[in-house]
Coordinates of C-alpha atoms and ligand atoms in Angstrom, one line a residue:
M138 CA -124.0 159.4 12.0
I139 CA -124.5 155.6 12.7
E140 CA -124.5 153.2 9.6
K141 CA -127.5 151.0 10.3
H142 CA -127.4 147.7 8.4
K143 CA -130.4 145.7 7.6
T144 CA -129.9 142.2 6.4
R145 CA -131.9 140.2 3.9
I146 CA -132.3 136.5 4.6
G147 CA -134.4 135.0 1.8
N148 CA -137.7 136.9 1.8
I149 CA -137.2 138.5 5.3
I150 CA -135.3 141.5 6.4
V151 CA -133.9 141.8 9.9
G152 CA -132.5 144.7 11.7
D153 CA -133.3 148.4 12.3
D154 CA -137.1 148.9 12.8
N155 CA -138.2 145.6 11.1
D156 CA -140.1 143.3 13.3
V157 CA -138.1 140.9 15.5
I158 CA -138.0 137.5 13.8
V159 CA -138.5 134.1 15.4
Q160 CA -136.3 131.3 14.3
S161 CA -135.6 127.6 15.2
M162 CA -133.4 124.7 14.1
T163 CA -134.3 121.1 12.9
N164 CA -133.1 118.1 14.8
T165 CA -133.6 115.8 11.9
D166 CA -130.6 114.4 10.0
T167 CA -130.2 117.1 7.2
G168 CA -129.4 114.3 4.7
N169 CA -132.9 112.9 5.3
I170 CA -134.8 115.1 3.0
N171 CA -138.4 113.9 3.7
A172 CA -137.9 114.1 7.7
S173 CA -136.3 117.5 7.5
V174 CA -139.1 118.9 5.1
E175 CA -141.7 117.5 7.4
Q176 CA -140.2 119.3 10.4
I177 CA -139.8 122.5 8.6
V178 CA -143.4 122.4 7.4
E179 CA -144.5 121.9 11.1
L180 CA -142.2 124.7 12.2
A181 CA -143.4 127.1 9.6
G182 CA -146.9 126.2 10.5
A183 CA -146.3 127.2 14.1
G184 CA -145.0 130.6 13.0
C185 CA -141.3 129.9 12.8
Q186 CA -139.9 132.5 10.2
I187 CA -136.3 131.2 9.6
V188 CA -135.1 127.6 10.0
R189 CA -131.5 126.5 10.5
L190 CA -130.2 123.0 9.6
T191 CA -126.9 121.6 10.5
C192 CA -124.5 120.9 7.7
K193 CA -121.8 118.5 8.9
N194 CA -120.6 117.5 5.5
I195 CA -121.0 118.4 1.8
K196 CA -123.8 115.9 1.3
D197 CA -125.8 117.8 4.0
A198 CA -125.0 121.1 2.2
Q199 CA -126.3 119.7 -1.0
S200 CA -129.5 118.4 0.7
L201 CA -130.5 122.0 1.3
K202 CA -131.2 122.4 -2.5
E203 CA -133.6 119.3 -2.4
I204 CA -135.2 120.6 0.9
K205 CA -135.7 124.0 -0.6
K206 CA -137.3 122.6 -3.7
S207 CA -139.6 120.3 -1.9
L208 CA -140.7 123.2 0.4
S209 CA -141.3 125.5 -2.6
E210 CA -143.5 122.8 -4.2
K211 CA -145.5 123.0 -1.1
G212 CA -145.8 126.8 -1.3
I213 CA -143.4 127.3 1.6
G214 CA -140.8 129.9 1.1
I215 CA -139.3 129.9 4.6
P216 CA -135.6 131.1 4.6
L217 CA -133.1 128.3 5.3
A218 CA -129.9 128.8 7.3
A219 CA -127.0 126.4 7.3
D220 CA -125.1 125.8 10.5
I221 CA -121.4 125.2 9.9
H222 CA -118.7 124.2 12.3
F223 CA -115.0 123.7 11.4
M224 CA -115.2 123.3 7.6
P225 CA -114.9 126.4 5.4
K226 CA -115.4 124.3 2.4
I227 CA -118.8 123.0 3.6
A228 CA -119.8 126.7 4.3
E229 CA -118.8 127.7 0.7
H230 CA -120.9 124.7 -0.6
A231 CA -124.0 125.5 1.6
A232 CA -123.7 129.2 0.6
L233 CA -124.9 128.2 -2.9
Y234 CA -128.3 126.9 -1.6
A235 CA -128.9 128.4 1.8
D236 CA -130.2 131.8 2.4
K237 CA -127.9 132.4 5.3
I238 CA -124.8 130.6 6.5
R239 CA -123.9 130.4 10.3
I240 CA -120.2 130.3 11.0
N241 CA -118.6 130.1 14.5
P242 CA -115.4 132.2 14.8
G243 CA -114.3 129.8 17.6
N244 CA -113.7 126.9 15.2
Y245 CA -114.2 128.2 11.6
I246 CA -110.5 128.5 11.0
D247 CA -108.7 128.4 14.3
K248 CA -108.3 124.8 15.3
R249 CA -108.0 123.4 18.9
K250 CA -104.5 122.5 19.8
S251 CA -104.6 122.8 23.5
K252 CA -102.4 125.8 23.3
S253 CA -102.6 128.4 26.0
S254 CA -100.2 130.9 24.6
F255 CA -99.5 132.4 21.3
S256 CA -96.6 134.4 19.9
D257 CA -97.2 137.6 17.9
D258 CA -96.2 135.7 14.7
E259 CA -98.8 132.9 15.4
I260 CA -101.5 135.2 16.1
Q261 CA -100.7 137.2 12.8
S262 CA -100.5 134.0 10.8
Q263 CA -103.9 132.9 12.2
K264 CA -105.5 136.2 11.4
N265 CA -104.2 136.0 7.9
N266 CA -105.8 132.5 7.5
V267 CA -109.0 133.9 8.8
K268 CA -109.0 136.8 6.4
Q269 CA -108.2 134.6 3.5
S270 CA -111.0 132.1 4.1
L271 CA -113.6 134.9 4.8
T272 CA -112.6 136.6 1.6
S273 CA -113.5 133.5 -0.3
L274 CA -116.7 132.8 1.6
A275 CA -117.8 136.6 1.2
E276 CA -117.3 136.4 -2.6
I277 CA -119.6 133.3 -2.8
C278 CA -122.2 134.8 -0.6
K279 CA -122.3 138.0 -2.6
R280 CA -122.8 136.1 -5.9
N281 CA -125.7 134.1 -4.3
S282 CA -127.2 136.7 -2.2
T283 CA -126.5 134.6 0.8
S284 CA -126.1 136.4 4.3
I285 CA -123.9 135.3 7.0
R286 CA -124.3 135.0 10.8
I287 CA -121.2 135.4 12.9
G288 CA -122.3 133.1 15.6
V289 CA -120.0 133.3 18.7
N290 CA -120.6 130.9 21.6
H291 CA -119.1 131.5 25.1
G292 CA -118.3 127.8 25.2
S293 CA -116.4 127.5 22.1
L294 CA -114.2 130.7 21.8
S295 CA -110.9 130.1 20.0
E296 CA -107.8 129.4 22.0
R297 CA -106.3 132.6 20.4
M298 CA -109.3 134.6 21.8
M299 CA -109.1 133.0 25.3
F300 CA -105.4 133.7 25.4
A301 CA -106.0 137.5 24.7
Y302 CA -109.3 138.0 26.6
G303 CA -110.1 135.1 28.7
N304 CA -113.3 133.1 28.6
T305 CA -115.3 136.3 29.0
A306 CA -118.1 138.5 27.5
K307 CA -115.2 140.7 26.2
G308 CA -113.6 137.7 24.5
M309 CA -116.9 136.9 22.8
L310 CA -117.3 140.4 21.6
E311 CA -113.7 140.7 20.3
S312 CA -114.2 137.2 18.5
A313 CA -117.2 138.8 16.6
L314 CA -115.5 142.1 15.9
E315 CA -112.5 140.6 14.3
F316 CA -114.8 138.9 11.7
I317 CA -117.1 141.9 11.4
E318 CA -114.1 144.2 10.6
I319 CA -112.9 141.7 7.9
F320 CA -116.3 141.6 6.2
R321 CA -116.5 145.4 6.4
E322 CA -113.1 145.7 4.6
L323 CA -114.5 143.3 2.0
N324 CA -117.6 145.6 1.7
F325 CA -119.8 142.7 2.8
H326 CA -122.5 143.8 5.1
D327 CA -125.2 141.1 4.9
L328 CA -124.4 140.0 8.4
V329 CA -126.2 139.0 11.6
I330 CA -124.2 138.7 14.8
S331 CA -124.8 136.4 17.8
L332 CA -123.1 136.3 21.2
K333 CA -124.6 133.3 23.0
A334 CA -123.9 131.7 26.3
S335 CA -125.6 129.2 28.5
H336 CA -124.9 131.4 31.5
V337 CA -127.6 134.1 31.4
P338 CA -125.6 136.9 32.9
I339 CA -122.8 136.4 30.5
M340 CA -125.2 136.4 27.6
I341 CA -126.8 139.7 28.7
E342 CA -123.4 141.3 29.4
A343 CA -122.0 140.3 26.1
N344 CA -124.9 141.6 24.1
R345 CA -125.0 144.9 26.1
L346 CA -121.3 145.3 25.2
M347 CA -121.9 144.6 21.7
Y348 CA -124.7 147.1 21.4
N349 CA -122.7 149.8 22.9
E350 CA -119.5 148.9 21.0
F351 CA -121.5 149.1 17.7
R352 CA -122.5 152.7 18.5
N353 CA -118.8 153.6 19.5
R354 CA -117.7 152.3 16.1
G355 CA -120.4 154.0 14.2
F356 CA -122.3 150.9 12.7
V357 CA -125.1 148.6 13.8
Y358 CA -125.6 145.1 12.4
P359 CA -128.8 142.9 13.2
I360 CA -128.3 140.9 16.5
H361 CA -129.5 137.4 16.9
L362 CA -130.3 136.5 20.7
G363 CA -130.4 133.2 22.3
I364 CA -129.3 131.2 25.3
T365 CA -127.3 128.0 24.5
E366 CA -127.9 124.7 26.1
A367 CA -130.9 126.1 28.1
G368 CA -132.3 122.6 28.6
S369 CA -135.9 121.8 29.0
G370 CA -139.0 122.8 30.9
M371 CA -139.5 125.6 33.3
E372 CA -135.7 126.0 33.9
A373 CA -135.0 126.5 30.1
R374 CA -138.0 128.9 29.8
V375 CA -136.9 131.0 32.8
K376 CA -133.3 131.2 31.3
S377 CA -134.6 132.2 27.9
A378 CA -137.1 134.7 29.2
A379 CA -134.6 136.3 31.4
G380 CA -131.8 136.5 28.7
I381 CA -133.8 137.2 25.6
G382 CA -136.7 139.1 27.1
S383 CA -134.7 141.5 29.2
L384 CA -132.6 142.4 26.1
L385 CA -135.7 142.8 23.9
A386 CA -137.1 145.2 26.5
E387 CA -134.0 147.4 26.1
N388 CA -134.5 147.4 22.4
I389 CA -131.5 145.0 21.8
G390 CA -132.1 142.1 19.3
D391 CA -133.5 141.6 15.9
T392 CA -134.1 137.9 15.6
I393 CA -134.3 135.3 18.4
R394 CA -134.2 131.6 19.1
V395 CA -135.4 130.0 22.2
S396 CA -133.4 126.8 22.3
L397 CA -135.3 123.9 24.0
T398 CA -134.3 120.3 24.4
E399 CA -137.9 119.4 23.4
D400 CA -139.7 119.1 20.1
P401 CA -138.4 122.2 18.1
V402 CA -142.0 123.2 17.5
E403 CA -142.4 123.9 21.2
E404 CA -139.9 126.7 21.0
I405 CA -142.1 128.8 18.7
P406 CA -145.1 129.9 20.9
F407 CA -142.8 130.7 23.7
A408 CA -140.6 132.8 21.4
K409 CA -143.6 134.5 19.9
K410 CA -144.8 135.5 23.3
L411 CA -141.5 137.0 24.2
T412 CA -141.5 139.1 21.0
A413 CA -145.1 140.1 21.2
R414 CA -144.6 141.4 24.8
Y415 CA -141.0 142.9 24.7
A416 CA -139.9 143.5 21.1
K417 CA -141.5 147.0 20.9
R418 CA -138.5 148.7 19.3
K419 CA -138.2 151.0 22.1
I420 CA -136.8 150.7 25.8
L421 CA -139.7 149.6 27.9
P422 CA -140.3 151.2 31.4
M423 CA -138.6 149.4 34.4
P424 CA -140.9 147.2 36.1
H425 CA -142.4 148.0 39.4
S426 CA -140.8 146.4 42.5
T427 CA -140.8 146.5 46.3
E428 CA -137.4 146.4 48.1
N429 CA -137.5 144.8 51.5
L430 CA -136.3 147.5 53.9
T431 CA -135.0 145.0 56.4
D432 CA -132.5 143.6 53.9
D433 CA -131.7 145.9 50.9
L434 CA -130.6 142.9 48.8
E435 CA -134.1 141.2 48.7
L436 CA -136.5 142.1 46.0
V437 CA -140.2 141.5 46.3
L438 CA -142.3 141.3 43.1
N439 CA -146.2 141.3 43.2
Y440 CA -148.5 140.1 40.3
N441 CA -152.1 139.5 39.8
N442 CA -154.3 137.4 37.6
L443 CA -151.6 136.0 35.1
N444 CA -151.5 132.3 33.8
E445 CA -148.7 130.2 34.7
E446 CA -146.6 131.0 31.6
D447 CA -147.1 134.7 31.7
L448 CA -146.2 134.8 35.3
L449 CA -142.9 133.0 34.6
I450 CA -142.2 135.3 31.7
S451 CA -143.0 138.5 33.6
T452 CA -141.1 137.5 36.8
S453 CA -138.0 136.3 34.9
V454 CA -137.7 139.3 32.6
D455 CA -138.5 141.8 35.4
F456 CA -135.9 140.3 37.9
A457 CA -133.2 140.2 35.1
R458 CA -133.8 143.8 34.2
L459 CA -133.8 145.0 37.9
C460 CA -130.7 142.9 38.6
N461 CA -128.9 145.2 36.2
I462 CA -129.5 148.1 38.6
K463 CA -128.7 146.3 41.8
A464 CA -127.0 143.0 42.8
Y465 CA -130.0 141.4 44.5
K466 CA -129.3 138.3 46.3
R467 CA -132.8 137.2 47.3
L468 CA -136.2 137.2 45.6
K469 CA -139.8 136.9 46.8
I470 CA -142.6 136.6 44.3
F471 CA -146.3 136.8 45.1
H472 CA -149.1 136.1 42.7
N473 CA -152.6 137.1 43.9
G474 CA -151.0 137.3 47.2
K475 CA -149.6 133.7 47.3
E476 CA -145.9 133.3 47.6
Q477 CA -144.2 131.4 44.5
G478 CA -141.2 130.0 46.2
E479 CA -140.3 127.5 43.5
L480 CA -140.4 130.0 40.8
A481 CA -138.2 132.4 42.6
D482 CA -135.7 129.6 43.3
I483 CA -135.5 128.7 39.6
I484 CA -135.0 132.4 38.6
L485 CA -132.3 132.9 41.2
Q486 CA -130.5 129.7 39.9
A487 CA -131.0 130.8 36.3
L488 CA -129.3 134.1 37.1
G489 CA -126.3 132.4 38.9
I490 CA -127.3 134.0 42.2
K491 CA -128.3 131.0 44.4
Y492 CA -128.3 127.2 43.5
S493 CA -130.9 125.2 45.1
K494 CA -130.9 122.0 43.0
A495 CA -128.8 120.4 40.3
E496 CA -128.0 122.6 37.3
F497 CA -128.6 121.1 33.8
I498 CA -127.3 122.5 30.6
A499 CA -128.5 120.6 27.6
C500 CA -128.3 121.3 23.8
P501 CA -131.4 121.5 21.8
S502 CA -130.0 118.8 19.5
C503 CA -129.7 118.9 15.8
G504 CA -128.8 116.7 12.9
R505 CA -125.7 115.7 14.6
T506 CA -127.4 114.1 17.6
Q507 CA -127.5 110.3 17.3
F508 CA -129.5 109.4 20.4
D509 CA -132.8 110.4 21.8
I510 CA -131.6 113.4 23.9
I511 CA -135.0 114.6 24.8
E512 CA -135.8 111.3 26.6
E513 CA -132.2 111.0 28.0
L514 CA -132.4 114.4 29.5
K515 CA -135.7 113.6 31.1
K516 CA -134.1 110.4 32.7
V517 CA -131.1 112.3 33.7
K518 CA -133.1 115.0 35.4
E519 CA -135.5 112.5 37.2
K520 CA -132.4 110.7 38.8
T521 CA -130.2 113.7 39.6
S522 CA -132.3 116.8 40.1
H523 CA -132.1 116.4 43.9
L524 CA -128.3 116.7 43.9
K525 CA -128.0 120.3 44.9
G526 CA -125.0 122.1 43.5
L527 CA -124.2 119.5 40.9
K528 CA -123.9 120.7 37.3
I529 CA -124.6 118.2 34.5
A530 CA -124.3 118.8 30.8
V531 CA -126.4 116.6 28.4
M532 CA -125.1 117.3 24.8
G533 CA -126.0 115.7 21.6
C534 CA -122.4 115.8 20.3
I535 CA -118.9 116.9 21.1
V536 CA -118.7 119.2 18.0
N537 CA -118.3 122.4 19.9
G538 CA -115.7 121.0 22.2
L539 CA -115.7 120.6 25.9
G540 CA -116.0 124.2 26.4
E541 CA -119.6 124.0 25.5
M542 CA -120.2 122.0 28.7
A543 CA -119.3 125.4 30.6
G544 CA -117.8 124.0 33.7
A545 CA -120.1 121.2 34.2
D546 CA -119.2 118.5 36.8
F547 CA -120.3 115.8 34.6
G548 CA -120.9 115.6 30.9
Y549 CA -123.3 113.1 29.2
V550 CA -122.4 113.3 25.5
G551 CA -123.6 111.7 22.3
A552 CA -120.8 109.6 20.9
G553 CA -122.4 107.9 17.9
K554 CA -125.5 106.0 17.0
G555 CA -127.3 105.1 20.5
K556 CA -124.0 105.6 22.4
V557 CA -122.9 108.0 25.1
D558 CA -119.6 109.1 26.6
I559 CA -119.4 110.3 30.1
Y560 CA -117.1 113.0 31.3
K561 CA -116.0 114.0 34.7
Q562 CA -115.3 117.8 34.1
K563 CA -113.0 117.5 31.1
L564 CA -111.9 114.0 31.5
L565 CA -113.5 111.1 29.6
I566 CA -114.4 108.4 32.2
A567 CA -116.7 106.1 30.4
K568 CA -116.7 105.5 26.7
N569 CA -119.3 104.3 24.3
I570 CA -122.0 103.3 26.8
D571 CA -125.2 102.1 25.4
A572 CA -127.8 104.8 25.8
E573 CA -130.2 102.6 27.6
D574 CA -127.5 102.0 30.4
A575 CA -125.9 105.3 30.4
V576 CA -128.0 107.2 33.0
D577 CA -127.4 104.4 35.6
E578 CA -123.8 104.5 34.7
L579 CA -123.8 108.3 35.3
V580 CA -125.5 107.9 38.6
K581 CA -123.0 105.3 39.6
L582 CA -120.0 107.4 38.6
I583 CA -121.4 110.5 40.3
G584 CA -121.8 108.3 43.6
Q585 CA -118.3 107.0 43.2
S586 CA -116.9 110.5 42.9
G587 CA -118.2 111.4 46.3
Q588 CA -119.2 114.6 44.8
I589 CA -122.8 114.3 46.1
Q590 CA -121.8 114.3 49.6
E591 CA -119.4 117.3 49.0
K592 CA -122.0 119.2 47.2
E593 CA -125.0 118.5 49.4
N594 CA -123.2 120.0 52.4
Ligands
SF4_1272 S1 -123.9 120.1 20.8 FE1 -126.2 119.6 20.2 S2 -126.9 121.4 19.0 FE2 -124.7 121.5 19.1 S3 -123.9 120.5 17.2 FE3 -124.0 118.9 18.8 S4 -126.0 118.0 18.8 FE4 -126.0 119.9 17.6

């Protein structure tokens, strides 16, 4: 007998047979009440059902109360989630006003000390600290009917978890399970769990592992799906469709966020399309495909009469699902008999199979971003897309650590108001550059590194 938990988030219930819920996040300064309310009104109008806001300090946490009040005066009761990194005290504060708190096990208690090994005593002491802090948070959440998302990111696992499991899907799962088991001991079940990654295959693997592990342990909690740092445009939509859509088609996932480095309102119609097509609360039949008989690792997919976005979604989801059965190396897509080479290349790249141009990871931005990341990403893409094999991370801030940049060759990271730091892998090589000069500086540094020639060969 499996315990199936549903979780109330404000006026919404997620989990079990309930509809899959679409959510997003503001990119305003949470302390700017008017701007945040205005964006939430827009998001709710577009069909967003839960909105998350970053809380980087106590003032942000307190702003949630004002934001909620202002929304309620406008007749908008959308649940608000508070996004917390590093600071248990802020989580405890935000839990008084938010409907849900998101905490990241990778940085909630365990601090980064650049340690690569841990003694048994050190591990036990950190576990005790985690338990103590979660006990306090659970009590506050119980009193205030606030739910908790245990939001694990592949790019910010704690050093303790990396030591035990490596930077792997298993490490992500174990990171979540440690927190889940503590909350279960505390008889706190209003949980949602997410295992997110920017690399689509890792995200899919982690969520499948979790789905199976839940059943082995005899419980199920609602799952939130998302690809982190997916970036913008077609590439981001392909990654999100492949990761989120393929899992929904297997009946994994109870709430989703499509993260785009665009206006957050743009996320909603795409997310709605994924839920409408794949969140049927049953395992959907496998797509039809043709294998090329001359090469058993080439897959051929044929479609007819779809618009551009539906074709992108169908091909991305179908290929991701079929890759779970066989390790395809090549893909051909035909639409109304015409070959779609660019789309096939983007899908192969999104699934880490073949890289045919520069790879971008970019965070969707939030209240911590202090430069115009949407514009900056556009500029970076324009100037570097042709650099095949190069991986560039464009991030609003460094809060989740360098790990979030997921093995990027270069990192372009917000460093303060209108300022950017540039990293070469994990090394800071240019500090506090004015945002208007930073793309040129990046291009110059890439050129100086000799990496272009090396990668283009
Ligand atoms: S990396 Fe981006 S989304 Fe994440 S906290 Fe920083 S600005 Fe916000």
